[in-house]
Coordinates of C-alpha atoms in Angstrom, one line a residue:
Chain A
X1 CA -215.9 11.3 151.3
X2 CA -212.5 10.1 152.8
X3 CA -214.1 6.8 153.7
X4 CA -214.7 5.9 149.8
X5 CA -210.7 6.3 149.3
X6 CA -208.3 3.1 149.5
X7 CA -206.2 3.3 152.2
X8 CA -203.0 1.7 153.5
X9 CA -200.4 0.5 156.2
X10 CA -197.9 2.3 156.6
X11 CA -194.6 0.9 159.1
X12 CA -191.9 2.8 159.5
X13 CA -189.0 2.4 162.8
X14 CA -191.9 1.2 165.1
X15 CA -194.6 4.4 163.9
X16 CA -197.5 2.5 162.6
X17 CA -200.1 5.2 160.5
X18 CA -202.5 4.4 158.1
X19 CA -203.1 7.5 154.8
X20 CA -204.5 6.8 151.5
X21 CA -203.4 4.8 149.4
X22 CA -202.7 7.7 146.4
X23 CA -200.8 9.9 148.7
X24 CA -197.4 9.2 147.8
X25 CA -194.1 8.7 149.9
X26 CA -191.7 11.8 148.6
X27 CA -189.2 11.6 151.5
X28 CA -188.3 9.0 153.8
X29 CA -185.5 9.0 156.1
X30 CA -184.7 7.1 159.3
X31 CA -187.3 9.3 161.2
X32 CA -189.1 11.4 158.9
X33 CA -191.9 10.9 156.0
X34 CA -193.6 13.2 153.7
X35 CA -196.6 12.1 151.9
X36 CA -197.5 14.0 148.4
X37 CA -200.9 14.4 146.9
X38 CA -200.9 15.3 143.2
X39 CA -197.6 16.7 143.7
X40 CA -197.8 19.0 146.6
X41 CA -196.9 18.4 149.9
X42 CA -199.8 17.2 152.2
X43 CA -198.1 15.6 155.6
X44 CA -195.2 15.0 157.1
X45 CA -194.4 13.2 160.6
X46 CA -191.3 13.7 162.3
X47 CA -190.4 11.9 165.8
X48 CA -187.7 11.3 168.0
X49 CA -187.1 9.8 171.1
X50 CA -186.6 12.0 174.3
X51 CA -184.2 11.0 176.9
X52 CA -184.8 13.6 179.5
X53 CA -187.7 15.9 180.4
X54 CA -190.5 16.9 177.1
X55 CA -190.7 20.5 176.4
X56 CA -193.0 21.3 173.7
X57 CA -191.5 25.0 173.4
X58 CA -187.9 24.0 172.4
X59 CA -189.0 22.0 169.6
X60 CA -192.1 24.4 168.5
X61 CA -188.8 27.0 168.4
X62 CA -186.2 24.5 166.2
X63 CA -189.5 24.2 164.3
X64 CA -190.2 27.7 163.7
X65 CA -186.0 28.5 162.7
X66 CA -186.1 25.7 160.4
X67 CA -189.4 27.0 158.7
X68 CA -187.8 30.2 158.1
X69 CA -189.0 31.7 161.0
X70 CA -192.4 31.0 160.2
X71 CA -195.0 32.3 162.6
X72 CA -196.3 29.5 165.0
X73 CA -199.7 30.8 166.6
X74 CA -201.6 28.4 168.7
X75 CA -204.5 26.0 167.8
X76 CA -206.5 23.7 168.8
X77 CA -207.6 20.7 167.1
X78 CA -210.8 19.6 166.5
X79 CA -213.3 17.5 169.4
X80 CA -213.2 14.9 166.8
X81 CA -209.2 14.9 166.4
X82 CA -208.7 15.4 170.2
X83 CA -210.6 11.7 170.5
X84 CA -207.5 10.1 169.3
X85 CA -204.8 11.9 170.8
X86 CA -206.2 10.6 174.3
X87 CA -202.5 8.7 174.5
X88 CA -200.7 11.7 173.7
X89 CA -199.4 15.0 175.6
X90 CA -200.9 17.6 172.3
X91 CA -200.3 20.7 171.2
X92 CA -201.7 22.1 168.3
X93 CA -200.5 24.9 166.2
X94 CA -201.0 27.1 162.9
X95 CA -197.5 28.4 161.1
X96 CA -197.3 30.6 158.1
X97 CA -194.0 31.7 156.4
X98 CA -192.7 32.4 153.3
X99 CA -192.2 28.6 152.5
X100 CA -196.1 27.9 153.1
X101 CA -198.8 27.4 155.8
X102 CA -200.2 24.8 157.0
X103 CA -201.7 23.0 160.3
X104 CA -199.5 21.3 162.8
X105 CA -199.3 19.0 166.2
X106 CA -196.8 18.4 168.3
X107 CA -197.7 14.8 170.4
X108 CA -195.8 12.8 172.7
X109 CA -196.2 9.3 174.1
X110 CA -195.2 9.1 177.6
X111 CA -195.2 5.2 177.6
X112 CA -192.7 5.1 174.7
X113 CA -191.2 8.0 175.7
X114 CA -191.8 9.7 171.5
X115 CA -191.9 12.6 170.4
X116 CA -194.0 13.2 167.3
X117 CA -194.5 16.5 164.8
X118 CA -197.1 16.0 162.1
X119 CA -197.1 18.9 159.6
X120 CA -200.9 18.8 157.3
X121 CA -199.9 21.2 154.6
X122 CA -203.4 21.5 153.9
X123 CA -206.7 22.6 155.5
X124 CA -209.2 21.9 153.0
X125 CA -212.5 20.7 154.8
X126 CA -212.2 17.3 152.7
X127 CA -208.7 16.6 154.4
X128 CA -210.6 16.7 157.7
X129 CA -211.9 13.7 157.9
X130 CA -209.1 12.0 155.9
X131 CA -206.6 13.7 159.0
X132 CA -209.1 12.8 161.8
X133 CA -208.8 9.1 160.7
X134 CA -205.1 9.3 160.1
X135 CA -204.7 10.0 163.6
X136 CA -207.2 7.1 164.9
X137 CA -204.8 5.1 163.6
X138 CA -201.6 6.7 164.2
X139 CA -199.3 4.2 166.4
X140 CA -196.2 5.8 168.4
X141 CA -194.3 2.9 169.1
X142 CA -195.9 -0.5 168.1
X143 CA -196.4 -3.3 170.4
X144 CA -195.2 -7.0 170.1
X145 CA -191.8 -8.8 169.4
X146 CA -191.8 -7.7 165.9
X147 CA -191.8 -4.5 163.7
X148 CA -193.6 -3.7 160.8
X149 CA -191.4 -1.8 157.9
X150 CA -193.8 -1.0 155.4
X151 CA -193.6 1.8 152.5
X152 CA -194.8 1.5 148.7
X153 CA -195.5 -1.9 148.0
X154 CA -193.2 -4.0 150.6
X155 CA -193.8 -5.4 153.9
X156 CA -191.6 -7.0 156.3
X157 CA -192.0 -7.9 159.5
X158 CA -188.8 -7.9 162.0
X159 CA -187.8 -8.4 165.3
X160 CA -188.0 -5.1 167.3
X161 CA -184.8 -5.5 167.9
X162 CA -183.9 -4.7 163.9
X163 CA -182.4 -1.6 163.5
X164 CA -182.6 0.5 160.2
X165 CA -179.1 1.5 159.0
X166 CA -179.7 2.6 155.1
X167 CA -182.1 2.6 152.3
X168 CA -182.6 3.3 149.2
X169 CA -185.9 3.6 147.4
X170 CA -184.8 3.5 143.8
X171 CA -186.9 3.2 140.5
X172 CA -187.0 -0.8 140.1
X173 CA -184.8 -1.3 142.7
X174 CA -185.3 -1.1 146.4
X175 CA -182.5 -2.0 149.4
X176 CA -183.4 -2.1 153.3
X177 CA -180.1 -2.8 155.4
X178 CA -181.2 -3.5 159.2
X179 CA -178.7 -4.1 161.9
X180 CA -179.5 -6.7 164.1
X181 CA -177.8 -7.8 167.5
X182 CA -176.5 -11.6 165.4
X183 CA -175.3 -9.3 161.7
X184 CA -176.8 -7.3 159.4
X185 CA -179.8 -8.1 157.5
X186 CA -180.2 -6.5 154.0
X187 CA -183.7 -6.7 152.2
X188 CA -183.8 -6.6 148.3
X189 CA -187.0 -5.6 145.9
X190 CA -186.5 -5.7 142.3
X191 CA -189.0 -5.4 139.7
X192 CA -190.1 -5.4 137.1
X193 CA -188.9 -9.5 137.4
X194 CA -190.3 -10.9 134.0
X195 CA -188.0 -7.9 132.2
X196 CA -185.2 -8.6 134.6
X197 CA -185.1 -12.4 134.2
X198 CA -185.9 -12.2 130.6
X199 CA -182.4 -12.7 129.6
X200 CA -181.3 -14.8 132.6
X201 CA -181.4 -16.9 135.1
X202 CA -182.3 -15.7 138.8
X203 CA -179.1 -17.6 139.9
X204 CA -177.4 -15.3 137.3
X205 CA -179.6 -12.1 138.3
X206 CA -178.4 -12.5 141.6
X207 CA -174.9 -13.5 141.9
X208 CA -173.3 -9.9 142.2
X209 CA -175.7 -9.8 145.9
X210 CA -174.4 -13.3 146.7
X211 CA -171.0 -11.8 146.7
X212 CA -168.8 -14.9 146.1
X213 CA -171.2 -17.3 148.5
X214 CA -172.0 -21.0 146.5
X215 CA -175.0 -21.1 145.2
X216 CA -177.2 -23.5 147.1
X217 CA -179.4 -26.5 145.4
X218 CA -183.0 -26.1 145.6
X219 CA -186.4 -27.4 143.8
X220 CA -187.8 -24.2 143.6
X221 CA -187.5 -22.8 140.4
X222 CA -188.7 -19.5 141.8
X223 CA -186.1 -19.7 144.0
X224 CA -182.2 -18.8 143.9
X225 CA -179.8 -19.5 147.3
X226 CA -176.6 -18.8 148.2
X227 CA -174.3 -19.6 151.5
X228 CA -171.0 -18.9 153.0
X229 CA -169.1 -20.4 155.7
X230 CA -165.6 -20.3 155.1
X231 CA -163.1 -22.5 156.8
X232 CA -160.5 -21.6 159.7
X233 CA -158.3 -19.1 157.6
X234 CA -160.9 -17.2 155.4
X235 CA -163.2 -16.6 158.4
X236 CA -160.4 -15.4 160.7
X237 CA -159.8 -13.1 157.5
X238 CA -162.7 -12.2 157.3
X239 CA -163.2 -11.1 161.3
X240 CA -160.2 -9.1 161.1
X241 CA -160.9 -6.9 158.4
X242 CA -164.2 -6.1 160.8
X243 CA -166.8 -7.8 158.4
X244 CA -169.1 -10.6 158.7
X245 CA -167.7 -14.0 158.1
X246 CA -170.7 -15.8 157.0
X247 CA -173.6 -15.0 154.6
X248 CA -177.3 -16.6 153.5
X249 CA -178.8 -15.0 150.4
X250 CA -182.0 -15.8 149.0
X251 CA -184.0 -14.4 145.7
X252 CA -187.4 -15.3 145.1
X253 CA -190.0 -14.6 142.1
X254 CA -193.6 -14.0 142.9
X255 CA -194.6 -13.9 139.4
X256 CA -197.7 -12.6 140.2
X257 CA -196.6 -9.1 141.4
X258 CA -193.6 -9.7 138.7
X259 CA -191.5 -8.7 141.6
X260 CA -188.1 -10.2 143.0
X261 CA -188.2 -10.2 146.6
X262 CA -184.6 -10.8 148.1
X263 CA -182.6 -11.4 151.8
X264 CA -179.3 -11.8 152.7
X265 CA -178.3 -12.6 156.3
X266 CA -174.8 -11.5 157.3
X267 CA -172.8 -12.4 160.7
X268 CA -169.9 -14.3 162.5
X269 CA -172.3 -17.3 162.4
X270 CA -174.4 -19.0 159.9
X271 CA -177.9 -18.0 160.6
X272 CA -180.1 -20.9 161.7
X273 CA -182.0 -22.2 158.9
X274 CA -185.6 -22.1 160.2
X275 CA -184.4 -18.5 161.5
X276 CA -183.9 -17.6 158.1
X277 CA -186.6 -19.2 156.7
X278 CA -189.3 -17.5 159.3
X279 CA -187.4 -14.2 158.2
X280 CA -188.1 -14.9 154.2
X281 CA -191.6 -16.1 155.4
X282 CA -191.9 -12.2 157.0
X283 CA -191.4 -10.4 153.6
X284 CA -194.1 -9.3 151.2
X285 CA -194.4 -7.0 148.2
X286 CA -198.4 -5.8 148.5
Chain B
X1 CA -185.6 16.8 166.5
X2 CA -186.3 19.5 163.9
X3 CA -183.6 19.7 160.9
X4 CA -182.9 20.6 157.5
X5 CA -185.5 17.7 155.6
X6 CA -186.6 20.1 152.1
X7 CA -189.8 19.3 150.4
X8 CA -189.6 18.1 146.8
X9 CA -189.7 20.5 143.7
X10 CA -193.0 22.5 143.3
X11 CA -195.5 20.7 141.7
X12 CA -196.7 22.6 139.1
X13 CA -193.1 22.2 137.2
X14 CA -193.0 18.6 137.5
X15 CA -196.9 18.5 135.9
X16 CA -196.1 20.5 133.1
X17 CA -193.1 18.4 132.0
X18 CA -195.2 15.2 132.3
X19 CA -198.0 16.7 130.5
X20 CA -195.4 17.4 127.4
X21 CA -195.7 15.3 124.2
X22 CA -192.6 13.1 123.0
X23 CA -191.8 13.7 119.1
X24 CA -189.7 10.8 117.6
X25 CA -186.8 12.5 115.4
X26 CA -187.4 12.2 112.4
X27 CA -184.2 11.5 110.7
X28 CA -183.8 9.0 113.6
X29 CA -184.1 4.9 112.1
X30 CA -184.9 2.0 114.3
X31 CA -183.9 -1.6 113.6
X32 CA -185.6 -4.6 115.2
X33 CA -183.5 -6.9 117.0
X34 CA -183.9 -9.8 119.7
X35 CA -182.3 -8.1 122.8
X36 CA -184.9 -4.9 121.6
X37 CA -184.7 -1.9 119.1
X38 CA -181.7 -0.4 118.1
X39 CA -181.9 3.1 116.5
X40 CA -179.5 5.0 114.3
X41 CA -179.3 8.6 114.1
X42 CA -176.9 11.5 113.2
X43 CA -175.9 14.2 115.7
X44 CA -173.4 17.0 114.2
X45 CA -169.7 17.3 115.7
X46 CA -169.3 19.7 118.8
X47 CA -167.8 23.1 118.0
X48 CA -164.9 21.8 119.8
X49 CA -163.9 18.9 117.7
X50 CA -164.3 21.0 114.8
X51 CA -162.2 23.2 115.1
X52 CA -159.6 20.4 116.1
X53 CA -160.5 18.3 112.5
X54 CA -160.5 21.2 110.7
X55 CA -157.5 22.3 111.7
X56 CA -155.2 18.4 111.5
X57 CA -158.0 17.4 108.0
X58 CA -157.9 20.8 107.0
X59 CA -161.5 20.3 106.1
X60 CA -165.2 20.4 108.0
X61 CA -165.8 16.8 109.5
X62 CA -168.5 14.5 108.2
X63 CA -171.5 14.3 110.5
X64 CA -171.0 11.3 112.9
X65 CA -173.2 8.3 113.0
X66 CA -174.3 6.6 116.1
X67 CA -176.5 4.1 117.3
X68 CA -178.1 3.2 120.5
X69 CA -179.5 -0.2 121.5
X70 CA -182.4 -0.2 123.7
X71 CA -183.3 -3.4 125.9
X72 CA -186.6 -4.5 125.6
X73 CA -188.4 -2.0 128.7
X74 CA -186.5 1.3 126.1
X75 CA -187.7 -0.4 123.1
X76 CA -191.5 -0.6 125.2
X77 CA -191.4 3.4 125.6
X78 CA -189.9 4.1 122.2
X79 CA -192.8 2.5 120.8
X80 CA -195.3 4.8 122.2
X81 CA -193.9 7.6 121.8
X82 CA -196.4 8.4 118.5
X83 CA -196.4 12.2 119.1
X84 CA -199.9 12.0 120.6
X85 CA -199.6 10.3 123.9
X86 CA -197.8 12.8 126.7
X87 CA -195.3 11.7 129.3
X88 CA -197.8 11.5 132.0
X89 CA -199.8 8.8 129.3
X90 CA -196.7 6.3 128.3
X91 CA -195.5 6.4 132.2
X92 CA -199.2 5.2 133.2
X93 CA -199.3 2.3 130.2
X94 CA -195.4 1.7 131.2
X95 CA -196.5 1.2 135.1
X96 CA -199.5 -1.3 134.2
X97 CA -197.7 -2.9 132.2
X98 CA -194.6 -3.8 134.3
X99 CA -196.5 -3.6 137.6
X100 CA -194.9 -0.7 138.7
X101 CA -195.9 1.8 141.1
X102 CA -197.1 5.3 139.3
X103 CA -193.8 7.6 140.9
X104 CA -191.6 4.3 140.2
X105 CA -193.0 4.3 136.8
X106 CA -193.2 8.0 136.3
X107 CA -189.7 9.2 137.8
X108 CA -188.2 5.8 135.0
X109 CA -190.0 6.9 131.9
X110 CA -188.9 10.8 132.4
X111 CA -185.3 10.1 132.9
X112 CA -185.3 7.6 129.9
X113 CA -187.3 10.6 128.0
X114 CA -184.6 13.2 128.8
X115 CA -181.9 10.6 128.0
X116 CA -183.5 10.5 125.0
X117 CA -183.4 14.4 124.6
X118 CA -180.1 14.5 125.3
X119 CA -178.9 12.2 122.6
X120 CA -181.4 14.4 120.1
X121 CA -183.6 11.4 119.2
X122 CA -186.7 13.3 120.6
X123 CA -188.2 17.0 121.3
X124 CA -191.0 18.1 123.5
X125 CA -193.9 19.4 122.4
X126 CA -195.7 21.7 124.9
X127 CA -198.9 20.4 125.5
X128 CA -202.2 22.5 123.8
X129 CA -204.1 24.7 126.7

């Protein structure tokens, strides 16, 4: 039954999962997700990273206390579910409290050194299977030089080095702001685009991001760009009031997802242009 | 590692309210325009103010006239409101549409709905069981 279901990516500060595609993000933060299904809670994964010894029983407590002190009674997962948790220390439990019930595990990954605490609000026999393969494909830390931040319908791929500092997840309106060791990186996603741009021009649309840079030249109609990179006086301005000196912005239409994908690249130095370009090149709406 | 995250509102709230059915107002008039539709409607003065125009006029105050001007996405949702489509319906036509994802759609059409509600240029009908 779960097999005939849609599924997809989901990359979030290095945890890589996969959950169908109509379960629907209701909370993300920095290190927590909650997926919905038809309006009611159906997971959540929580992690963190642990800097000194792992003990399972401190944070099965916290959990507990912050569940209302929810009864935690030991469990243990399914033969099928304990295939994929080969790369995990696992602990499975059962809580019930006045808030709900529901099916936990507690996981860690002793090469990245995570801690993980997946919540399935839900038993129901056809989330089994739909759980079993969650986990198959649940990632702790991924591997590689980049990092893939991917939640509704965008995808960007960073450098692992990328750090997430805010978001927002607004209706039409999306913003990603990543702190990287050169500046800060902000990603954009605006749509509907053809509504948007109806009465202007994307150079127009996107003027206020540009934030006083000149608007760049280019062929692509689809296309707006913007750069900074004052002289002497403004960037020494600029560096003592603690913010980044220079600034690339770029908007883009993909007309067939009528979305407007945007990046701006802040820092003490102009970003290199094929840098900034391989960073565009990275960013998708799905 | 464990804090204070809350779930979202039950469900069964949030179902009901999309599975209501917009009626237009009536006494509410539309005018078609380039930048989208601009309606005019009448609203009665707050208790406040008339007790304050009383009081300097020495008579009740007139009802006040207003108008709103929707862009052309407002304008898109005003127009289905027929008093047969529910919430739930005009979000999902909204979403296709403009490409939207459903909760993107949904959570835009509600809060222009209440807006709307707000400004007494629509009710809710419950839906039938």
């Amino acid at each position: 039954m779960g097999e005939e279901r849609a599924w997809r990516r989901i990359g979030w500060d290095g945890i890589l999962l996969q959950v169908p595609a109509d379960w629907h993000p209701a909370a993300v933060y920095t290190d927590y997700l909650l997926f919905e299904e038809h309006y009611q809670p159906v997971f959540a994964l929580k992690w963190q990273q642990i800097k000194g010894r792992f003990e399972a029983e401190g944070i099965l407590k916290k959990l507990q206390k912050s569940l209302g002190r929810a009864e935690l009674t030991p469990w243990q997962p399914p033969t099928g579910w304990r295939l994929h948790l080969k790369s995990f220390i696992h602990q499975g439990f059962h809580w019930q409290g006045a808030g709900g019930k529901g099916t936990g595990l507690l996981l860690y990954c002793r090469e990245s050194r995570r801690a993980l605490l997946l919540q399935f609000y839900r038993a129901d026999e056809s989330l089994l299977s739909i759980f079993e393969r969650l986990l198959a494909n649940l990632q702790a830390r991924q591997q590689g030089e980049k990092r893939l931040w991917s939640v509704f319908d965008i995808a960007i791929n960073l450098p692992k080095e990328a750090q997430l500092t805010e978001h927002e997840f607004l209706p039409g309106s999306f913003r990603l702001l990543f702190k990287l060791p050169e500046g800060k990186l902000t990603f954009y996603r605006f749509k509907p685009a053809a509504e948007l741009l109806r009465r202007q021009s994307l150079s127009a649309f996107g003027s206020k991001i540009a934030d006083g840079a000149a608007l760049v030249r280019t062929e692509n109609p689809l296309q707006a760009q913007w750069q900074k990179n004052p002289r002497s006086g403004h960037y020494l301005l600029a560096r003592l009031r603690g913010k980044p000196a220079c600034s690339t912005v770029r908007l883009w239409v993909l007309p067939e997802k009528n979305v407007i994908l945007g990046l701006k690249a802040q820092g003490n130095r102009l970003i290199a242009a094929h840098n900034f370009e391989a960073l565009c090149n990275n960013c998708t709406a799905c | 590692m464990i804090s204070k995250k809350k779930t979202t509102a039950p469900g069964p709230d949030r179902q009901h309210a999309l599975a209501c059915i917009p009626m237009r107002n009536p006494e509410c008039r539309e005018e078609h325009k380039e930048e989208g539709i601009l309606l005019r409607y009448t609203v009665q003065a707050k208790p406040w103010l008339r007790k304050i125009f009383k009081s300097a006029a020495g008579r009740e105050p007139e009802i006040i006239r207003k108008k709103l001007q929707l862009d052309a996405m407002g304008s898109s949702v005003w127009q289905a409101i027929d008093g047969s489509k529910s919430v739930l319906t005009i979000s999902r036509d909204f979403q296709k549409e403009h490409q939207l994802g459903p909760r993107e759609a949904e959570i835009s059409v509600s809060e222009f709905i209440q807006q709307l509600g707000k400004r007494g240029l629509i009710a809710l009908k419950e839906p039938e069981k």
